[in-house]
Amino acid sequence: KLVESELDLSYKTRYEGVYSPLAYTRLILNGIRGKAESFVRTDELLRSWTVFTPLLEKIEGGKKNVIPYKFGSRGPEEADEMLSKLNYQYTAGSYTWKKPSS
C-alpha cells in the first residue's frame, strides 16, 4: 500500500551518526564508478535547451512575467488557484483530486 508522506531532508537528525558524503562527492564517485543515473544524456540536455531557451528569452526580454513568492513557501497563490480550476485541493499537506460531477 502506498502512503503519502512529506519529503524529509533533515539528514542530520533523521540519519544521525551515519556517514553521508557531500553531494558533489557522491556525484564524482558515481561518475568514476560509471553510474550514469545521476547525469543527463546529451540528447536530453539539447532538448531541454530547445524547450526552455524561448521561455528564458521571453522572461529576460520582459515579455513573460515571473510570479514571485516567498522563499520556503509552497509557491505563489496563483498555483493554488490553477490547481483549484483543475479540481485539485490542498488540505493539511496533501493534494486531492475531486472528480467533476457530470
Coordinates of N, CA and C in Angstrom, one line a residue:
K1 N 0.8 -1.2 0.0 CA 0.0 0.0 0.0 C 0.9 1.2 0.0
L2 N 0.6 2.2 -0.9 CA 1.3 3.4 -0.9 C 0.8 4.4 0.2
V3 N 1.8 5.1 0.8 CA 1.5 6.0 1.8 C 2.1 7.4 1.5
E4 N 1.3 8.4 1.4 CA 1.9 9.7 1.1 C 2.6 10.3 2.4
S5 N 3.8 10.9 2.2 CA 4.5 11.4 3.3 C 5.2 12.7 2.8
E6 N 5.6 13.5 3.7 CA 6.4 14.7 3.4 C 7.9 14.3 3.1
L7 N 8.5 15.0 2.2 CA 9.9 14.7 1.9 C 10.7 15.3 3.0
D8 N 11.4 14.5 3.8 CA 12.2 15.0 4.9 C 13.7 14.9 4.6
L9 N 14.3 16.1 4.4 CA 15.7 16.1 4.0 C 16.6 16.6 5.2
S10 N 16.1 16.4 6.4 CA 16.9 16.8 7.5 C 17.8 15.7 8.0
Y11 N 18.8 15.4 7.1 CA 19.7 14.2 7.3 C 20.4 14.2 8.7
K12 N 20.7 15.4 9.2 CA 21.5 15.5 10.5 C 20.7 14.9 11.6
T13 N 19.4 15.0 11.6 CA 18.6 14.5 12.7 C 18.0 13.1 12.3
R14 N 17.6 12.9 11.1 CA 17.0 11.7 10.6 C 18.0 10.5 10.6
Y15 N 19.2 10.9 10.1 CA 20.3 9.8 10.0 C 21.5 10.2 10.8
E16 N 21.2 10.5 12.1 CA 22.3 10.9 13.0 C 23.3 9.8 13.1
G17 N 24.6 10.1 13.0 CA 25.7 9.2 13.2 C 26.0 8.4 11.9
V18 N 25.3 8.5 10.8 CA 25.5 7.8 9.6 C 26.4 8.7 8.7
Y19 N 27.4 8.1 8.1 CA 28.3 8.9 7.2 C 27.5 9.2 5.9
S20 N 27.5 10.5 5.6 CA 26.8 10.9 4.4 C 27.7 11.8 3.6
P21 N 28.3 11.4 2.5 CA 29.2 12.2 1.8 C 28.5 13.4 1.2
L22 N 29.2 14.5 0.9 CA 28.6 15.7 0.3 C 28.1 15.3 -1.1
A23 N 27.2 16.1 -1.6 CA 26.5 15.8 -2.9 C 27.5 15.7 -4.0
Y24 N 28.5 16.6 -4.1 CA 29.5 16.6 -5.1 C 30.4 15.4 -5.0
T25 N 30.7 15.0 -3.8 CA 31.5 13.8 -3.6 C 30.8 12.6 -4.2
R26 N 29.5 12.4 -3.9 CA 28.7 11.3 -4.4 C 28.6 11.4 -5.9
L27 N 28.4 12.6 -6.5 CA 28.3 12.8 -7.9 C 29.6 12.3 -8.6
I28 N 30.7 12.8 -8.1 CA 32.0 12.4 -8.7 C 32.3 10.9 -8.5
L29 N 31.9 10.3 -7.4 CA 32.1 8.9 -7.2 C 31.2 8.1 -8.2
N30 N 30.0 8.6 -8.4 CA 29.1 7.9 -9.4 C 29.7 8.0 -10.8
G31 N 30.3 9.1 -11.1 CA 30.9 9.2 -12.5 C 32.1 8.3 -12.6
I32 N 32.9 8.2 -11.6 CA 34.1 7.3 -11.6 C 33.6 5.8 -11.7
R33 N 32.5 5.5 -11.0 CA 32.0 4.1 -11.0 C 31.1 3.8 -12.2
G34 N 30.9 4.8 -13.1 CA 30.2 4.5 -14.3 C 28.7 4.5 -14.1
K35 N 28.2 5.0 -13.0 CA 26.8 5.1 -12.7 C 26.2 6.3 -13.4
A36 N 25.5 6.1 -14.5 CA 25.0 7.3 -15.3 C 23.7 7.9 -14.9
E37 N 23.0 7.3 -13.9 CA 21.7 7.8 -13.5 C 21.7 9.2 -12.9
S38 N 22.9 9.6 -12.5 CA 23.0 11.0 -11.9 C 23.3 12.0 -13.0
F39 N 23.4 11.6 -14.2 CA 23.8 12.5 -15.3 C 22.8 12.5 -16.4
V40 N 22.8 13.7 -17.1 CA 21.8 13.8 -18.2 C 22.5 13.4 -19.5
R41 N 21.8 12.7 -20.3 CA 22.3 12.3 -21.7 C 22.4 13.6 -22.5
T42 N 23.3 13.6 -23.5 CA 23.4 14.7 -24.4 C 22.1 15.1 -25.1
D43 N 21.4 14.1 -25.6 CA 20.1 14.4 -26.3 C 19.1 15.0 -25.3
E44 N 19.1 14.6 -24.1 CA 18.2 15.2 -23.1 C 18.6 16.7 -22.8
L45 N 19.9 16.9 -22.7 CA 20.3 18.3 -22.5 C 20.0 19.2 -23.7
L46 N 20.2 18.7 -24.9 CA 19.9 19.6 -26.0 C 18.4 19.8 -26.2
R47 N 17.6 18.8 -25.9 CA 16.2 19.0 -25.9 C 15.7 20.0 -24.9
S48 N 16.3 19.9 -23.7 CA 15.9 20.9 -22.6 C 16.2 22.3 -23.0
W49 N 17.3 22.5 -23.7 CA 17.6 23.9 -24.1 C 16.7 24.3 -25.2
T50 N 16.3 23.4 -26.1 CA 15.3 23.7 -27.1 C 14.0 24.1 -26.5
V51 N 13.6 23.5 -25.4 CA 12.3 23.8 -24.7 C 12.4 25.0 -23.9
F52 N 13.4 25.2 -23.1 CA 13.5 26.3 -22.2 C 14.1 27.6 -22.7
T53 N 14.9 27.6 -23.7 CA 15.5 28.8 -24.2 C 14.5 29.8 -24.6
P54 N 13.4 29.5 -25.4 CA 12.4 30.5 -25.8 C 11.7 31.1 -24.5
L55 N 11.5 30.3 -23.5 CA 10.8 30.8 -22.3 C 11.8 31.8 -21.6
L56 N 13.0 31.4 -21.4 CA 14.0 32.2 -20.8 C 14.2 33.5 -21.5
E57 N 14.2 33.5 -22.8 CA 14.4 34.7 -23.6 C 13.2 35.6 -23.4
K58 N 12.0 35.1 -23.3 CA 10.8 35.9 -23.1 C 10.9 36.6 -21.7
I59 N 11.3 35.8 -20.7 CA 11.4 36.3 -19.4 C 12.5 37.5 -19.4
E60 N 13.6 37.2 -19.9 CA 14.7 38.2 -20.0 C 14.3 39.5 -20.8
G61 N 13.5 39.3 -21.8 CA 13.0 40.4 -22.6 C 11.8 41.1 -22.1
G62 N 11.3 40.7 -20.9 CA 10.2 41.4 -20.3 C 8.9 41.0 -20.9
K63 N 8.8 40.0 -21.8 CA 7.6 39.6 -22.4 C 6.8 38.5 -21.7
K64 N 7.4 38.0 -20.6 CA 6.8 37.0 -19.8 C 7.0 37.3 -18.3
N65 N 5.9 37.4 -17.6 CA 6.0 37.8 -16.2 C 6.3 36.5 -15.3
V66 N 7.2 36.7 -14.4 CA 7.5 35.7 -13.4 C 6.8 36.1 -12.1
I67 N 6.1 35.1 -11.5 CA 5.3 35.4 -10.3 C 6.2 35.1 -9.1
P68 N 6.6 36.2 -8.4 CA 7.4 36.0 -7.2 C 6.6 35.3 -6.0
Y69 N 7.4 34.6 -5.2 CA 6.7 34.0 -4.0 C 7.8 33.9 -2.9
K70 N 7.4 33.8 -1.7 CA 8.3 33.8 -0.5 C 9.1 32.5 -0.5
F71 N 10.4 32.7 -0.2 CA 11.3 31.6 -0.1 C 10.9 30.7 1.0
G72 N 10.9 29.4 0.7 CA 10.5 28.4 1.6 C 9.0 28.1 1.6
S73 N 8.2 28.8 0.9 CA 6.8 28.6 0.8 C 6.5 27.5 -0.2
R74 N 5.2 27.2 -0.3 CA 4.8 26.2 -1.3 C 4.7 26.7 -2.7
G75 N 4.8 28.0 -2.8 CA 4.8 28.6 -4.1 C 3.8 29.8 -4.2
P76 N 3.6 30.4 -5.3 CA 2.6 31.5 -5.4 C 1.2 31.1 -5.2
E77 N 0.3 32.0 -4.8 CA -1.1 31.8 -4.6 C -1.7 31.4 -5.9
E78 N -1.2 31.9 -7.0 CA -1.8 31.6 -8.3 C -1.7 30.1 -8.6
A79 N -0.7 29.4 -8.1 CA -0.6 28.0 -8.3 C -1.8 27.2 -7.7
D80 N -2.2 27.7 -6.5 CA -3.4 27.0 -5.8 C -4.6 27.4 -6.6
E81 N -4.7 28.6 -7.2 CA -5.9 28.9 -8.0 C -5.9 28.1 -9.2
M82 N -4.8 27.8 -9.9 CA -4.8 27.0 -11.0 C -5.2 25.5 -10.7
L83 N -4.6 25.0 -9.6 CA -5.0 23.7 -9.2 C -6.5 23.5 -8.8
S84 N -7.0 24.6 -8.3 CA -8.4 24.6 -7.9 C -9.3 24.5 -9.2
K85 N -8.9 25.2 -10.3 CA -9.6 25.1 -11.5 C -9.5 23.7 -12.1
L86 N -8.5 22.9 -11.8 CA -8.3 21.6 -12.3 C -8.9 20.5 -11.3
N87 N -9.6 21.0 -10.3 CA -10.3 20.2 -9.3 C -9.4 19.5 -8.3
Y88 N -8.2 20.1 -8.1 CA -7.3 19.6 -7.1 C -7.5 20.6 -5.9
Q89 N -7.3 20.0 -4.7 CA -7.4 20.8 -3.5 C -6.3 20.4 -2.5
Y90 N -5.7 21.4 -1.9 CA -4.6 21.2 -1.0 C -5.1 21.3 0.4
T91 N -5.1 20.3 1.2 CA -5.5 20.3 2.6 C -4.6 19.6 3.5
A92 N -4.1 20.3 4.5 CA -3.2 19.7 5.5 C -2.1 18.9 4.9
G93 N -1.4 19.4 4.0 CA -0.2 18.8 3.4 C -0.4 17.8 2.3
S94 N -1.7 17.7 1.8 CA -2.0 16.7 0.8 C -2.8 17.3 -0.3
Y95 N -2.5 16.8 -1.5 CA -3.3 17.2 -2.7 C -4.4 16.1 -3.0
T96 N -5.6 16.5 -3.2 CA -6.6 15.5 -3.6 C -7.3 16.0 -4.8
W97 N -7.7 15.1 -5.6 CA -8.4 15.4 -6.9 C -9.9 15.0 -6.7
K98 N -10.8 16.0 -6.9 CA -12.2 15.7 -6.9 C -12.7 15.5 -8.3
K99 N -13.3 14.3 -8.5 CA -13.8 14.0 -9.8 C -15.0 15.0 -10.1
P100 N -15.0 15.6 -11.3 CA -16.0 16.6 -11.6 C -17.4 15.9 -11.7
S101 N -18.4 16.5 -11.3 CA -19.7 15.9 -11.4 C -20.2 16.1 -12.8
S102 N -20.9 15.1 -13.3 CA -21.3 15.1 -14.7 C -22.6 15.9 -14.9

